XYZ file of C-alpha atoms in Angstrom:
386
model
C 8.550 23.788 32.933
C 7.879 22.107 29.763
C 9.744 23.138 26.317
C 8.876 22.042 22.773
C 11.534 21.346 19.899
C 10.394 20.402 15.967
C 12.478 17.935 14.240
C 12.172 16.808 10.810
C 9.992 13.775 12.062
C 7.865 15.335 14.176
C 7.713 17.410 17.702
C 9.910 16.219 20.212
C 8.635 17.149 23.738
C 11.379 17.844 26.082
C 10.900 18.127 30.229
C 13.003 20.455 31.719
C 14.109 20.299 35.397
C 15.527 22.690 37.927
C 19.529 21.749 38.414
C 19.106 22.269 42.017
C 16.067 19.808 42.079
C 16.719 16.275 41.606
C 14.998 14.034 38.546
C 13.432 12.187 41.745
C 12.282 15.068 43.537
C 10.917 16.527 40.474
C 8.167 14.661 40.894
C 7.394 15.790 44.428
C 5.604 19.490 45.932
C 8.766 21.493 46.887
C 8.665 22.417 50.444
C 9.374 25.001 53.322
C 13.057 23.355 53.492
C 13.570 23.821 49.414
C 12.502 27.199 49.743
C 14.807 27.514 52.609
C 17.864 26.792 50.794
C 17.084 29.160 48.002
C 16.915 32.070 50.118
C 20.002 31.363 51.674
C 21.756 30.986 48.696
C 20.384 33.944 47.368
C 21.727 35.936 50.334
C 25.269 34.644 50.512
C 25.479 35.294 46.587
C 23.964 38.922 47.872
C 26.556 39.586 50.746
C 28.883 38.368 48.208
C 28.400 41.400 45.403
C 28.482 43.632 48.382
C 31.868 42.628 49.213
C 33.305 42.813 45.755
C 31.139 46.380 45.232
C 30.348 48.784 47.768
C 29.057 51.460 45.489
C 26.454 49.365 43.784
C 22.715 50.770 43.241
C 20.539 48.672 44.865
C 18.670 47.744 41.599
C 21.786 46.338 39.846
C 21.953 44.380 43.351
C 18.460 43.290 42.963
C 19.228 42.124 39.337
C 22.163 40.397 39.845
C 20.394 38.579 42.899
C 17.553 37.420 40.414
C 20.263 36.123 38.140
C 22.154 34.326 40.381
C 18.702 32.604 42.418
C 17.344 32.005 38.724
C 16.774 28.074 38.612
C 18.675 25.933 36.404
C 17.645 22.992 33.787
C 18.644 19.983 32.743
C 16.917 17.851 29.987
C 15.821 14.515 31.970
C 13.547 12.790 28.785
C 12.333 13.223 25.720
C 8.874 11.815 24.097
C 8.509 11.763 20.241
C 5.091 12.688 18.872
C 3.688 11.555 15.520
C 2.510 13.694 13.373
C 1.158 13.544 9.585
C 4.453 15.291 8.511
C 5.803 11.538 9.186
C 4.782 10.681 5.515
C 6.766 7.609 3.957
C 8.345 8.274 1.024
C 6.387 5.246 -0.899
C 3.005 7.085 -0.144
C 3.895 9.422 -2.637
C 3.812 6.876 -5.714
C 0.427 6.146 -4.561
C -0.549 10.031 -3.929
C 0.253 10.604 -7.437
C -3.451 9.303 -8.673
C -6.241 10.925 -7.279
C -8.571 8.559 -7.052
C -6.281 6.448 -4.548
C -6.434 7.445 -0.455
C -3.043 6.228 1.602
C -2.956 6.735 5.268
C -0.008 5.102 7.381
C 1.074 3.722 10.965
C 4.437 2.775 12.369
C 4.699 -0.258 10.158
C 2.141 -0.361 7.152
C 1.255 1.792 4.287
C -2.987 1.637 3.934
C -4.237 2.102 0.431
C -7.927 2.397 -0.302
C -9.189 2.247 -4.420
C -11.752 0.973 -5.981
C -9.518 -1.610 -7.833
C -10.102 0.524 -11.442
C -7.536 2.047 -13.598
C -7.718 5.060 -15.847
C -7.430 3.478 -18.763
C -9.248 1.323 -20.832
C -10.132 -2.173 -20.050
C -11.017 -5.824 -21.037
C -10.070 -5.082 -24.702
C -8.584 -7.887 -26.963
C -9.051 -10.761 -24.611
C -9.595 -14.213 -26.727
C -10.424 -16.242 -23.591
C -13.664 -14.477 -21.775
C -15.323 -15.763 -18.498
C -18.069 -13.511 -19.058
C -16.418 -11.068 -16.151
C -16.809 -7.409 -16.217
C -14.910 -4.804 -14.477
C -16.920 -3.291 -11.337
C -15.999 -1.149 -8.253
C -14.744 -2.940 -5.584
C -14.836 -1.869 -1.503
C -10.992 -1.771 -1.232
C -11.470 0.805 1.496
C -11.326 1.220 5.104
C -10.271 -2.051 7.077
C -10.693 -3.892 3.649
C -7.436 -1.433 2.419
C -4.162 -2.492 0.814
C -1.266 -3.184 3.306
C 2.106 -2.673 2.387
C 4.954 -2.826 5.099
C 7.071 0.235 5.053
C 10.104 -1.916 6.479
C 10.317 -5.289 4.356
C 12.730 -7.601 5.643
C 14.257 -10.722 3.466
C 12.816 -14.105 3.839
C 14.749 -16.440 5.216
C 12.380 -18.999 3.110
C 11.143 -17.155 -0.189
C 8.303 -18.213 -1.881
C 8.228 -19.063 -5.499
C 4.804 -18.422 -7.378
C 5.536 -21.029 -9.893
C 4.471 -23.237 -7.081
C 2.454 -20.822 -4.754
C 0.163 -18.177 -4.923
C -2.415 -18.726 -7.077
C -5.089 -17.421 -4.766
C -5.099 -13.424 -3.978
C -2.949 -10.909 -5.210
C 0.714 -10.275 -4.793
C 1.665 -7.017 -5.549
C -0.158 -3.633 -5.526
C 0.272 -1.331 -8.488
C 0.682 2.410 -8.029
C -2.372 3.269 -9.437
C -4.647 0.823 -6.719
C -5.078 -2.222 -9.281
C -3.977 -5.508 -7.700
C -1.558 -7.802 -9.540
C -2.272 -11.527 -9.476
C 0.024 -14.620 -10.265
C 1.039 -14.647 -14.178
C -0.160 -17.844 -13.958
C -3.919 -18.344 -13.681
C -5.458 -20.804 -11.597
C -5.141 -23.863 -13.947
C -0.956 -23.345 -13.663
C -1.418 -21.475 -17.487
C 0.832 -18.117 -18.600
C -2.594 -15.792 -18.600
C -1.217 -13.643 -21.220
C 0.154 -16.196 -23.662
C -3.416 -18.178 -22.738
C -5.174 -14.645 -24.115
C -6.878 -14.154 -21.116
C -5.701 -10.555 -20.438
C -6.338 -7.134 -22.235
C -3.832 -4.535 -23.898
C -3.144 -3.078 -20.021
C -2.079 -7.228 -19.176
C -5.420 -7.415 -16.922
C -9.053 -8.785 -16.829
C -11.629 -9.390 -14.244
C -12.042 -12.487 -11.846
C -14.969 -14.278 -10.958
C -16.087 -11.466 -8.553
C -16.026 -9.043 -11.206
C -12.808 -7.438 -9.864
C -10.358 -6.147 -12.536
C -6.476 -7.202 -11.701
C -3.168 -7.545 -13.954
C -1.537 -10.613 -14.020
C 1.827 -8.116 -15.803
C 3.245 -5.749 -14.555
C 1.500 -2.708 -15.972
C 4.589 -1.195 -17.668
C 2.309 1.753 -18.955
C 3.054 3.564 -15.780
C 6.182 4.298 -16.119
C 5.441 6.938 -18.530
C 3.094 8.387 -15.312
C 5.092 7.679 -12.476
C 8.650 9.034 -14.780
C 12.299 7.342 -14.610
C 13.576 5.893 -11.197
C 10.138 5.174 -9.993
C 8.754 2.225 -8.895
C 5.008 1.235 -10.894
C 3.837 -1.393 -8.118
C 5.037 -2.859 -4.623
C 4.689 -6.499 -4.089
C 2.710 -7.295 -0.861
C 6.501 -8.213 1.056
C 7.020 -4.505 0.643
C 9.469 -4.601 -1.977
C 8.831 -2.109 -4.805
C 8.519 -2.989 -8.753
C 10.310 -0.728 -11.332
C 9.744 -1.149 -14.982
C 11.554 -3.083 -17.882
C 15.053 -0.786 -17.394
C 16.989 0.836 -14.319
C 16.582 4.808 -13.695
C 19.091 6.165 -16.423
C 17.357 4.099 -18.826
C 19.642 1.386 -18.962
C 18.840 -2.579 -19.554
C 18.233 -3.905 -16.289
C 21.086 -6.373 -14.888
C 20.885 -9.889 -14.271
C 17.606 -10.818 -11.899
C 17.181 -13.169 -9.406
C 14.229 -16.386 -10.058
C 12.233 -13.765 -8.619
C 12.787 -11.023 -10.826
C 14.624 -9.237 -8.514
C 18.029 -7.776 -7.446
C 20.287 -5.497 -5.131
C 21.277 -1.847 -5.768
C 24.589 -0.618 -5.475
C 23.315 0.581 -1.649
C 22.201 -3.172 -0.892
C 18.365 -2.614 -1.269
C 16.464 -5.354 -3.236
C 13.745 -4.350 -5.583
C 11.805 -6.209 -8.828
C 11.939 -5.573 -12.006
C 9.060 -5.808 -14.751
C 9.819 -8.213 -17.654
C 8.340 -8.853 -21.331
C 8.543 -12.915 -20.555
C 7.704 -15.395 -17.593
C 7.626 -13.942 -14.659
C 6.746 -10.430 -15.554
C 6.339 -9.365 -12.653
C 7.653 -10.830 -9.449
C 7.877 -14.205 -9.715
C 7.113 -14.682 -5.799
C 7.676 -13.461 -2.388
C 11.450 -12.273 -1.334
C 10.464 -10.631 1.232
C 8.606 -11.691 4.638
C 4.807 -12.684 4.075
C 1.769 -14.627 6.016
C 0.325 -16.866 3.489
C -2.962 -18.901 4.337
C -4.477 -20.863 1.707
C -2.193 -20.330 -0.823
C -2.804 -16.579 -0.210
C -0.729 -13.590 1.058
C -2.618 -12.400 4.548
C -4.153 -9.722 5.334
C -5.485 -8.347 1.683
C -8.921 -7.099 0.699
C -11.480 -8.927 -0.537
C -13.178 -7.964 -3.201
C -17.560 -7.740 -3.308
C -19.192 -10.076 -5.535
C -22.607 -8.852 -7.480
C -23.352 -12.024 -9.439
C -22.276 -15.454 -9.868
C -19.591 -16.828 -11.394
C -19.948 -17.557 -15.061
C -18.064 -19.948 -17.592
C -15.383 -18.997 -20.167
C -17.436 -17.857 -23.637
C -15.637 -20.143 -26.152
C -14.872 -18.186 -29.291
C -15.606 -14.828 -28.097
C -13.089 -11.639 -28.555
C -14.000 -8.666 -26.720
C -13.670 -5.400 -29.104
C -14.926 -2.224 -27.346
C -15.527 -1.176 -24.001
C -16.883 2.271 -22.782
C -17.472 3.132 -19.122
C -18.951 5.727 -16.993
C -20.158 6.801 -14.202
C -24.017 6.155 -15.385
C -23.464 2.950 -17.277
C -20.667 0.421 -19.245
C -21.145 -1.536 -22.097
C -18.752 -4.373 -23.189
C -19.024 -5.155 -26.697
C -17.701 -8.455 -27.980
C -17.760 -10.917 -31.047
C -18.693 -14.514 -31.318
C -18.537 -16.744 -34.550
C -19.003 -13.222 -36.514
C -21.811 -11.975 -34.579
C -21.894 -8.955 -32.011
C -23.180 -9.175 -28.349
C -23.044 -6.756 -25.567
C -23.663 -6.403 -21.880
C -24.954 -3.050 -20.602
C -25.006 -2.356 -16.931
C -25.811 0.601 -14.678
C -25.437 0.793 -10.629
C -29.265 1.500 -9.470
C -27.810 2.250 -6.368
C -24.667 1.384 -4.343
C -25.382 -2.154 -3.438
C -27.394 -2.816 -6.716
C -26.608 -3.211 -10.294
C -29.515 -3.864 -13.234
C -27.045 -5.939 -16.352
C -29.313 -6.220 -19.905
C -27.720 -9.043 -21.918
C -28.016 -9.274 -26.030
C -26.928 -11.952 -27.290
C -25.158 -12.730 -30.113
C -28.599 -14.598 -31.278
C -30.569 -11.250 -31.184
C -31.839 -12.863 -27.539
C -32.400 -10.108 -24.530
C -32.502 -10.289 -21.229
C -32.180 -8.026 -17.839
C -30.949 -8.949 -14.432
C -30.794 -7.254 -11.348
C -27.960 -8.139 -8.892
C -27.312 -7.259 -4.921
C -23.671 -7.418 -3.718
C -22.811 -10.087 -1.136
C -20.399 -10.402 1.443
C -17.370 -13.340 0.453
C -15.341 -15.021 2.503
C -13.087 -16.536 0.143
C -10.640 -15.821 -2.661
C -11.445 -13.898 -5.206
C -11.298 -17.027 -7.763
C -13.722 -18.804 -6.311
C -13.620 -22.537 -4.731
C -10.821 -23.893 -2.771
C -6.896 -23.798 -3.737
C -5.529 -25.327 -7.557
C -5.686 -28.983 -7.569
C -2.102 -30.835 -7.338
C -0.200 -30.191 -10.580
C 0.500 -33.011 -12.726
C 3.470 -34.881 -13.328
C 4.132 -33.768 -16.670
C 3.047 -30.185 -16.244
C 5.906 -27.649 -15.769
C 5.823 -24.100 -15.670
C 6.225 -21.824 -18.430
C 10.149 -20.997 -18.845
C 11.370 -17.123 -18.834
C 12.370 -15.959 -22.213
């Protein structure tokens, strides 16, 4: 006999057992000799009720005989199923954008974007590689991972030293957050690299923050976090949940609760986001392992000297970037022709025109291109926090 009990985490399935039949023997086709020992236990308990009642009906006998030969059960195990109603509690930061997909297993939250916000990008950056935000595949095996159970490092890693390939931290809307320092040891934002939202695109056209993108909290509301790093850890914004200034953080920008449970904190200076790993990570090639990869379209292209970007407009037929150089306008227009393929017309600030056609490749490697940053010199040191 098999019975079924809910609990708040799922169904428990419960195996019941006969008392008279042994956990053993359970497993085993009763026989002639089992049988046996019920009936004459049922008729001792019979001649018994006789004794104590001569004037009983002979249905009330037959009931009280079915009562007392009724088996009895014991609970010998008990198997816990999985069910969707096992939902984390940090899949519901995520859930809260509708463009974003989050599915789960025992240890690791799966988030699938494209890598775009809802707001507007790439306007106000001074220091242009001629990148432009495009989808990216973050979906299916190429998902974020977040563990659901971080655990402390024993070693932590710094990313004034580390971590200048990949991301390190996932925001809540599914836009990655990269190192604030770029790849050539500089503060991104004080370098002008980054847009009014703190991000820009790489060299695989792949839009990222290199901030944390304090604009969320307004979305997300008081107490909640606007990002997880990639140990697990979650991000909150530039105060604690009652709105008060944030207490005194770790080199990592981070700190304890009152209940023991570490956590980052966004800042307006150096780090600004977390300033490395806390938590337990797999890094290979300077990178936190596994993350997506992003899909590049074209090649990668050289910083624009001089050029300010001042418009974008997006949608789901075409962008066009709009930016000045030496007081002329240029733009680049694009359209997707079809998933894999994307046709880019280029005017130049010159008056010149041109139109490319691009095919997305697979990549194996980061999503900066070439190998990891060379050795840092002797007399370069990173920037200092306030």
């Amino acid at each position: 006999m098999i019975s079924t009990f809910r609990f708040s985490l799922g169904f428990a399935v419960a195996m019941l057992v006969p008392l008279s039949v042994s956990a053993h023997e359970w497993h085993q086709h009763h026989s002639h000799h089992h049988s046996t020992d019920h009936h004459s236990h049922a008729s001792n308990n019979h001649s018994d009720q006789r004794d104590h009642s001569q004037s009983s009906q002979p249905e009330v006998q037959r009931a009280i005989e079915r009562i007392n030969t009724s088996p009895q059960y014991i609970l010998i195990g008990t198997t816990l199923v999985s069910t969707q109603n096992d939902e984390p509690a940090i899949a519901q930061h995520f859930k809260k954008f509708d463009a974003l997909k989050v599915r789960w297993d025992a240890k690791t939250l799966f988030v699938e974007s494209n890598g775009l916000p809802d707001h507007n990008m790439m306007v106000g950056i001074r220091s242009w590689q001629q990148q432009v935000p495009l989808p990216q595949p973050f979906t299916g095996s190429n998902a974020w991972q977040i563990p659901l159970y971080p655990k402390l490092a024993d070693k932590p890693i710094s990313a004034k030293d580390n971590l200048y390939r990949g991301a390190i931290a996932l925001a809540v809307n599914g836009v990655p957050i990269f190192n604030a320092l770029n790849n050539r040891w500089d503060d991104a934002f004080l370098a002008g690299e980054l847009d009014e939202f703190g991000g820009h695109c790489g060299r695989g056209d792949d839009y990222h923050y290199h901030v944390a993108p304090v604009h969320l909290q307004k979305i997300v509301g008081p107490g909640n976090p606007i990002a997880f790093a990639l140990d697990g850890f979650p991000i909150y914004g530039l105060t604690e949940a009652d709105g008060s200034p944030v207490g005194k953080l770790d080199e990592f920008n981070g700190q304890f609760d009152p209940q023991g449970r570490y956590h980052y904190h966004a800042t307006t200076t150096y780090p600004y986001i977390n300033g490395g790993m806390r938590g337990v990570v797999t890094v290979r090639g300077d990178q936190i392992e596994p993350q997506p990869r992003d899909s590049p379209l074209r090649p990668a292209l050289q910083r624009l000297r001089g050029a300010t970007i001042t418009d974008f407009k997006t949608s789901k037929e075409q962008s066009v970037l709009t930016y000045r150089l030496r007081g002329q306008t240029g733009t680049v227009t694009y359209s997707p022709v079809d998933s894999e393929t994307w046709k880019f017309i280029y005017k130049e600030p010159a008056g010149n025109t041109r139109t490319e056609t691009y095919k997305r490749r697979p990549r194996q490697d980061d999503r900066r291109g070439g190998g990891p940053p060379p050795p840092r010199p002797n007399d370069r040191r990173p920037p200092r926090r306030g």
